[in-house]
Amino acid sequence: MNNIFSLPPQIQHILQTLEQAGQEAFVVGGCVRDMLLGKQPGDYDICTSALPEETMALFDRCIPTGIAHGTVTVLYEGCAAEVTTFRQESDYSDHRHPDSVCFTRDIAQDLGRRDFTVNAMAMDLRGTIRDPYEGRKDLSVGILRCVGDPDKRFREDALRMLRGLRFSAQLGFSIEENTLRAMERNAPYIEHVAAERVLVELTKALLSDRPQVIGDMIQMGLLNRFVRPVETVELRDIADLPADRQLRFARLMKRLTDCGAVTDTEQTMRALRMDKATIYAVKTALAMDLPHDIVSMKQLMSRADDQTVTCVCALGDYNRLHGLRNAILNSKEPYAMSQLAVTGKDLNGLGIKGTAVGETLRRLLDAVIERPEMNEKATLLEIANHR
Ligand code: ATP
Ligand code: MG
């Protein structure tokens, strides 16, 4: 794992510009971890000895995104990179945010405040890696370990416990013994973490290859504000679903309801600050019967919106239900009022008025869903007439 990595040219330019001004500059954190794992990083964070105003003076286009925390976003040739001054953090009296931020000229101090050893590495322009906490060693054997004393680190910022479990699921790493024990001991501090942050970690865990880690979060009490702690909940088969947020949330909520961890799904999703569209789709899907054949799938599609139907598919044998739905869409067999060979106007012509119009159209659609060949104007008008 010692080769020189190719950084995007824009990132190289930013590092070079900082170095030429006599500063130290590195890419740091998740991107170094991902490069060492041979994965394409999602984004590149830069850390530097330069103070925010020194960074701003070096680049034409900058946004002072979080000056108080030392962060400047540098825009260069279509790339936006966060450049943050080396920091050292003080006490964390609210178990979530440092009371104050001190800038430092020492990269080792900056790496020391980071959560896990595999996230505490920095790499310079030449590919030289700074790794004072032996993150590379942990990376090579697949271990997630806190930087420093895990009890202290989790009390400083309780979010790190959820991050730890989430990273273990994403990377397929085991959690080092002391780090794991400290999570169990410090789980109650999670109450200081905002629901929005919990949802971010929960979603990343859910979309990983090991969504069953959410069962560990529950067991440890890290989700106590949202779900009742249960001994076991079987979540492994969530990984069989495509990595789609709504699909996976639908199955998760079903499993949690089935085992008694959740009683009011809507309330749980609201407490987690989930978006309204997902809350609606999942809640509606959970109240529906699972379709078992083409006709019942068409009935479902005629009554529920696309997102809800998708969520219903996740509640059963997804591949089969998704296949049924696709077969219907491809066959062009009608399942919606708009596909009927008659309209409300046609019914008006027969003297059908007011609410009877909608009721009749629904009756016709139910008939056509059972027997698609009946979807002809003359046939439907005839049925509408004889009631
Ligand atoms: P992801 O792939 O999810 O973005 P990441 O490691 O890049 O993973 P970020 O949340 O983007 O995670 O944070 C970037 C880096 O900042 C981390 O790698 C870590 O070094 C540090 N960091 C982020 N959050 C914390 C935290 N709560 N406590 C300590 N260090 C943190
Ligand atoms: Mg990141």
CSV table of N, CA and C in Angstrom, one decimal, residues 277-335:
chain,number,residue,atom,x,y,z
A,277,ALA,N,-42.2,12.5,2.2
A,277,ALA,CA,-42.6,11.6,1.1
A,277,ALA,C,-42.3,10.1,1.6
A,278,THR,N,-41.1,10.0,2.2
A,278,THR,CA,-40.8,8.6,2.7
A,278,THR,C,-41.7,8.2,3.8
A,279,ILE,N,-42.0,9.1,4.7
A,279,ILE,CA,-42.9,8.7,5.8
A,279,ILE,C,-44.3,8.2,5.2
A,280,TYR,N,-44.8,9.0,4.3
A,280,TYR,CA,-46.1,8.7,3.7
A,280,TYR,C,-46.0,7.3,3.0
A,281,ALA,N,-45.0,7.1,2.1
A,281,ALA,CA,-44.9,5.9,1.3
A,281,ALA,C,-44.7,4.7,2.2
A,282,VAL,N,-43.9,4.8,3.2
A,282,VAL,CA,-43.6,3.6,4.1
A,282,VAL,C,-44.9,3.3,4.9
A,283,LYS,N,-45.4,4.3,5.5
A,283,LYS,CA,-46.6,4.2,6.4
A,283,LYS,C,-47.8,3.6,5.6
A,284,THR,N,-48.0,4.1,4.4
A,284,THR,CA,-49.1,3.6,3.5
A,284,THR,C,-48.8,2.1,3.1
A,285,ALA,N,-47.6,1.9,2.7
A,285,ALA,CA,-47.2,0.5,2.3
A,285,ALA,C,-47.5,-0.5,3.4
A,286,LEU,N,-47.1,-0.1,4.7
A,286,LEU,CA,-47.3,-1.1,5.8
A,286,LEU,C,-48.7,-1.4,6.1
A,287,ALA,N,-49.6,-0.5,5.6
A,287,ALA,CA,-51.0,-0.7,5.9
A,287,ALA,C,-51.7,-1.6,4.8
A,288,MET,N,-50.9,-1.9,3.8
A,288,MET,CA,-51.5,-2.6,2.6
A,288,MET,C,-51.3,-4.1,2.7
A,289,ASP,N,-52.2,-4.8,2.0
A,289,ASP,CA,-52.0,-6.3,1.9
A,289,ASP,C,-51.0,-6.5,0.8
A,290,LEU,N,-50.2,-7.5,0.9
A,290,LEU,CA,-49.2,-7.8,-0.1
A,290,LEU,C,-49.9,-8.5,-1.3
A,291,PRO,N,-49.7,-8.0,-2.5
A,291,PRO,CA,-50.3,-8.6,-3.7
A,291,PRO,C,-49.7,-10.0,-3.9
A,292,HIS,N,-50.5,-10.9,-4.4
A,292,HIS,CA,-50.0,-12.2,-4.6
A,292,HIS,C,-50.1,-12.7,-6.1
A,293,ASP,N,-50.7,-11.9,-6.9
A,293,ASP,CA,-50.8,-12.2,-8.3
A,293,ASP,C,-51.0,-11.0,-9.2
A,294,ILE,N,-51.1,-11.1,-10.5
A,294,ILE,CA,-51.1,-10.0,-11.4
A,294,ILE,C,-52.3,-9.1,-11.0
A,295,VAL,N,-53.5,-9.7,-10.8
A,295,VAL,CA,-54.7,-8.9,-10.5
A,295,VAL,C,-54.5,-8.1,-9.3
A,296,SER,N,-54.1,-8.8,-8.2
A,296,SER,CA,-54.0,-8.0,-6.9
A,296,SER,C,-52.9,-6.9,-7.0
A,297,MET,N,-51.8,-7.2,-7.8
A,297,MET,CA,-50.8,-6.2,-8.0
A,297,MET,C,-51.4,-5.0,-8.8
A,298,LYS,N,-52.2,-5.3,-9.8
A,298,LYS,CA,-52.9,-4.2,-10.5
A,298,LYS,C,-53.8,-3.4,-9.6
A,299,GLN,N,-54.5,-4.1,-8.8
A,299,GLN,CA,-55.4,-3.4,-7.8
A,299,GLN,C,-54.6,-2.5,-6.9
A,300,LEU,N,-53.4,-3.0,-6.5
A,300,LEU,CA,-52.6,-2.1,-5.6
A,300,LEU,C,-52.1,-0.9,-6.5
A,301,MET,N,-51.6,-1.2,-7.7
A,301,MET,CA,-51.1,0.0,-8.5
A,301,MET,C,-52.2,1.0,-8.8
A,302,SER,N,-53.5,0.5,-8.8
A,302,SER,CA,-54.6,1.4,-9.1
A,302,SER,C,-54.9,2.3,-7.9
A,303,ARG,N,-54.5,1.9,-6.8
A,303,ARG,CA,-54.9,2.6,-5.5
A,303,ARG,C,-53.7,3.4,-4.9
A,304,ALA,N,-52.5,3.0,-5.2
A,304,ALA,CA,-51.4,3.6,-4.5
A,304,ALA,C,-50.4,4.3,-5.5
A,305,ASP,N,-49.7,5.3,-5.1
A,305,ASP,CA,-48.7,6.0,-5.9
A,305,ASP,C,-47.5,5.1,-6.1
A,306,ASP,N,-46.6,5.5,-7.0
A,306,ASP,CA,-45.5,4.7,-7.4
A,306,ASP,C,-44.6,4.4,-6.2
A,307,GLN,N,-44.3,5.4,-5.4
A,307,GLN,CA,-43.3,5.2,-4.3
A,307,GLN,C,-43.9,4.2,-3.3
A,308,THR,N,-45.2,4.3,-3.1
A,308,THR,CA,-45.8,3.4,-2.1
A,308,THR,C,-45.8,1.9,-2.7
A,309,VAL,N,-46.1,1.8,-4.0
A,309,VAL,CA,-46.0,0.4,-4.6
A,309,VAL,C,-44.6,-0.1,-4.4
A,310,THR,N,-43.6,0.7,-4.7
A,310,THR,CA,-42.2,0.3,-4.5
A,310,THR,C,-42.0,-0.2,-3.1
A,311,CYS,N,-42.5,0.5,-2.2
A,311,CYS,CA,-42.2,0.1,-0.8
A,311,CYS,C,-43.0,-1.2,-0.4
A,312,VAL,N,-44.2,-1.3,-1.0
A,312,VAL,CA,-44.9,-2.6,-0.8
A,312,VAL,C,-44.1,-3.8,-1.3
A,313,CYS,N,-43.5,-3.6,-2.4
A,313,CYS,CA,-42.6,-4.7,-3.0
A,313,CYS,C,-41.5,-5.1,-2.0
A,314,ALA,N,-41.0,-4.1,-1.3
A,314,ALA,CA,-39.9,-4.4,-0.4
A,314,ALA,C,-40.4,-5.1,0.9
A,315,LEU,N,-41.7,-5.2,1.1
A,315,LEU,CA,-42.2,-5.8,2.3
A,315,LEU,C,-42.4,-7.3,2.1
A,316,GLY,N,-42.3,-7.8,0.8
A,316,GLY,CA,-42.4,-9.2,0.6
A,316,GLY,C,-41.2,-9.7,-0.2
A,317,ASP,N,-41.5,-10.7,-1.1
A,317,ASP,CA,-40.4,-11.2,-1.9
A,317,ASP,C,-40.2,-10.2,-3.0
A,318,TYR,N,-39.2,-9.3,-2.8
A,318,TYR,CA,-39.0,-8.2,-3.7
A,318,TYR,C,-38.9,-8.5,-5.1
A,319,ASN,N,-38.0,-9.5,-5.4
A,319,ASN,CA,-37.8,-9.8,-6.8
A,319,ASN,C,-39.1,-10.2,-7.5
A,320,ARG,N,-39.8,-11.0,-6.8
A,320,ARG,CA,-41.1,-11.5,-7.4
A,320,ARG,C,-42.1,-10.4,-7.6
A,321,LEU,N,-42.3,-9.6,-6.6
A,321,LEU,CA,-43.2,-8.5,-6.7
A,321,LEU,C,-42.8,-7.4,-7.7
A,322,HIS,N,-41.6,-7.1,-7.7
A,322,HIS,CA,-41.0,-6.1,-8.6
A,322,HIS,C,-41.2,-6.7,-10.0
A,323,GLY,N,-41.0,-8.0,-10.2
A,323,GLY,CA,-41.2,-8.6,-11.5
A,323,GLY,C,-42.6,-8.6,-12.0
A,324,LEU,N,-43.6,-8.8,-11.0
A,324,LEU,CA,-45.0,-8.7,-11.4
A,324,LEU,C,-45.3,-7.3,-11.8
A,325,ARG,N,-44.8,-6.4,-11.1
A,325,ARG,CA,-45.1,-5.0,-11.4
A,325,ARG,C,-44.6,-4.6,-12.8
A,326,ASN,N,-43.3,-5.0,-13.1
A,326,ASN,CA,-42.7,-4.7,-14.4
A,326,ASN,C,-43.5,-5.4,-15.5
A,327,ALA,N,-44.0,-6.7,-15.2
A,327,ALA,CA,-44.7,-7.4,-16.3
A,327,ALA,C,-46.0,-6.6,-16.6
A,328,ILE,N,-46.6,-6.1,-15.6
A,328,ILE,CA,-47.8,-5.3,-15.8
A,328,ILE,C,-47.5,-4.0,-16.7
A,329,LEU,N,-46.5,-3.3,-16.3
A,329,LEU,CA,-46.1,-2.1,-17.0
A,329,LEU,C,-45.8,-2.4,-18.4
A,330,ASN,N,-45.1,-3.5,-18.7
A,330,ASN,CA,-44.7,-3.9,-20.0
A,330,ASN,C,-45.8,-4.4,-20.8
A,331,SER,N,-46.8,-5.0,-20.2
A,331,SER,CA,-47.9,-5.6,-20.9
A,331,SER,C,-48.9,-4.5,-21.4
A,332,LYS,N,-48.8,-3.4,-20.8
A,332,LYS,CA,-49.7,-2.2,-21.1
A,332,LYS,C,-51.2,-2.6,-20.7
A,333,GLU,N,-51.3,-3.6,-19.9
A,333,GLU,CA,-52.7,-3.9,-19.4
A,333,GLU,C,-53.1,-2.8,-18.4
A,334,PRO,N,-54.3,-2.3,-18.6
A,334,PRO,CA,-54.8,-1.1,-17.8
A,334,PRO,C,-54.9,-1.4,-16.3
A,335,TYR,N,-54.4,-0.4,-15.5
A,335,TYR,CA,-54.6,-0.5,-14.0
A,335,TYR,C,-55.0,0.8,-13.5
